[in-house]
Amino acid sequence: MVFSWLHLAVILFMVGGLAFGAGPLMASTLLSHKIKDELLYTTYECGMVPHGNAWGKFGINYYFYALIFLAFDVDVLYLFPIAVFYPEAPGIVPFIDVLIFVGVLGAAVIYFLKKGVFTWPKKINIQ
């Protein structure tokens, strides 16, 4: 086998890639502080002294609102490509498709209103 400049370039790039990958890891190990403090292992509370347990319970309504937001947010994302395509669309069929899509979204909002999903309870017990 004949060793050429191409082989040397490949080897140098491999060494450089390993140096870029392992270098920051070794530098952080060598340069980091070696302080052993009990506050280092507490729950992070934005620089404030934590109080209570980190595993607090939240009411189910928080999760309902999050799921409804995600559902409608993803649905509205589908309207952006349609809005871009609509000016060049031939005929009225794409407009009717968008009306059906928005109508289904509106029916879902009315359904959630009737079910009482959007009503927030007076008191939420967090324990």
Coordinates of C-alpha atoms in Angstrom, one line a residue:
M1 CA 0.0 0.0 0.0
V2 CA 1.3 3.4 -1.0
F3 CA 0.8 6.2 1.6
S4 CA -0.4 9.4 -0.2
W5 CA -1.4 12.9 0.7
L6 CA -5.0 11.9 0.6
H7 CA -4.4 9.3 3.4
L8 CA -2.7 12.0 5.5
A9 CA -5.6 14.4 5.0
V10 CA -8.1 11.7 6.1
I11 CA -6.0 10.9 9.2
L12 CA -5.6 14.6 10.0
F13 CA -9.4 15.2 9.7
M14 CA -10.1 12.2 11.9
V15 CA -7.6 13.5 14.6
G16 CA -9.1 17.0 14.3
G17 CA -12.7 15.6 14.7
L18 CA -11.7 13.7 17.7
A19 CA -9.9 16.7 19.2
F20 CA -13.0 18.9 18.6
G21 CA -15.2 16.2 20.3
A22 CA -13.0 15.2 23.2
G23 CA -11.2 18.6 23.7
P24 CA -14.2 20.4 25.3
L25 CA -14.9 17.4 27.5
M26 CA -11.3 17.3 28.8
A27 CA -11.1 21.1 29.2
S28 CA -14.3 21.2 31.3
T29 CA -13.1 18.4 33.5
L30 CA -9.7 20.1 34.1
L31 CA -11.0 23.7 34.4
S32 CA -14.3 23.2 36.4
H33 CA -14.6 24.0 40.0
K34 CA -14.2 21.2 42.5
I35 CA -16.5 22.5 45.1
K36 CA -18.6 20.0 47.1
D37 CA -21.6 21.9 48.5
E38 CA -24.9 20.5 49.5
L39 CA -26.7 23.3 47.7
L40 CA -25.2 22.0 44.4
Y41 CA -27.5 19.0 44.6
T42 CA -30.8 20.7 45.5
T43 CA -33.6 21.5 43.1
Y44 CA -32.9 24.5 40.9
E45 CA -35.3 27.3 41.7
C46 CA -33.9 30.2 39.7
G47 CA -31.3 31.1 42.2
M48 CA -33.7 31.2 45.1
V49 CA -33.6 28.9 48.1
P50 CA -36.0 26.0 47.3
H51 CA -38.8 25.2 49.7
G52 CA -41.0 22.2 49.7
N53 CA -41.0 19.2 47.5
A54 CA -40.2 19.4 43.8
W55 CA -42.9 16.9 43.0
G56 CA -45.9 19.1 43.6
K57 CA -49.3 18.0 42.1
F58 CA -51.1 20.2 39.7
G59 CA -54.8 20.1 38.8
I60 CA -55.8 18.3 35.7
N61 CA -57.1 21.5 34.1
Y62 CA -53.5 22.6 33.4
Y63 CA -53.0 19.6 31.2
F64 CA -56.3 20.1 29.5
Y65 CA -55.4 23.6 28.5
A66 CA -52.0 22.4 27.3
L67 CA -53.5 19.7 25.1
I68 CA -56.1 22.0 23.7
F69 CA -53.4 24.6 22.9
L70 CA -51.3 22.0 21.2
A71 CA -54.2 20.7 19.1
F72 CA -55.3 24.1 17.9
D73 CA -51.7 25.3 17.4
V74 CA -50.9 22.4 15.1
D75 CA -54.2 22.9 13.3
V76 CA -53.5 26.5 12.7
L77 CA -50.0 25.6 11.4
Y78 CA -51.8 23.8 8.5
L79 CA -53.4 27.1 7.5
F80 CA -50.0 28.7 6.6
P81 CA -49.2 26.5 3.6
I82 CA -52.8 26.9 2.4
A83 CA -52.5 30.7 2.7
V84 CA -49.4 30.6 0.6
F85 CA -50.9 28.4 -2.1
Y86 CA -54.4 30.0 -2.1
P87 CA -53.6 33.0 -4.4
E88 CA -52.4 30.7 -7.2
A89 CA -55.2 28.1 -6.6
P90 CA -57.5 27.5 -9.6
G91 CA -61.2 27.8 -8.8
I92 CA -63.1 27.9 -5.6
V93 CA -62.4 24.3 -4.4
P94 CA -59.4 25.2 -2.1
F95 CA -61.5 28.0 -0.5
I96 CA -64.3 25.5 0.3
D97 CA -61.7 23.1 1.7
V98 CA -60.3 25.8 4.0
L99 CA -63.9 26.7 5.1
I100 CA -64.5 23.0 5.9
F101 CA -61.3 22.9 7.9
V102 CA -62.0 26.0 9.8
G103 CA -65.6 24.8 10.3
V104 CA -64.4 21.6 12.0
L105 CA -62.1 23.7 14.2
G106 CA -65.0 25.9 15.2
A107 CA -67.2 22.9 15.9
A108 CA -64.5 21.6 18.2
V109 CA -64.4 24.9 20.1
I110 CA -68.2 24.8 20.5
Y111 CA -68.0 21.2 21.7
F112 CA -65.3 22.1 24.2
L113 CA -67.4 25.1 25.4
K114 CA -70.5 22.9 25.9
K115 CA -68.5 20.3 27.8
G116 CA -67.2 23.0 30.1
V117 CA -63.5 22.4 29.4
F118 CA -62.8 26.2 29.2
T119 CA -64.3 26.9 32.7
W120 CA -61.6 27.2 35.3
P121 CA -62.5 25.9 38.8
K122 CA -62.6 28.4 41.7
K123 CA -60.1 26.6 43.8
I124 CA -57.3 24.2 42.7
N125 CA -55.7 22.1 45.4
I126 CA -52.0 21.9 44.9
Q127 CA -50.5 19.4 47.3

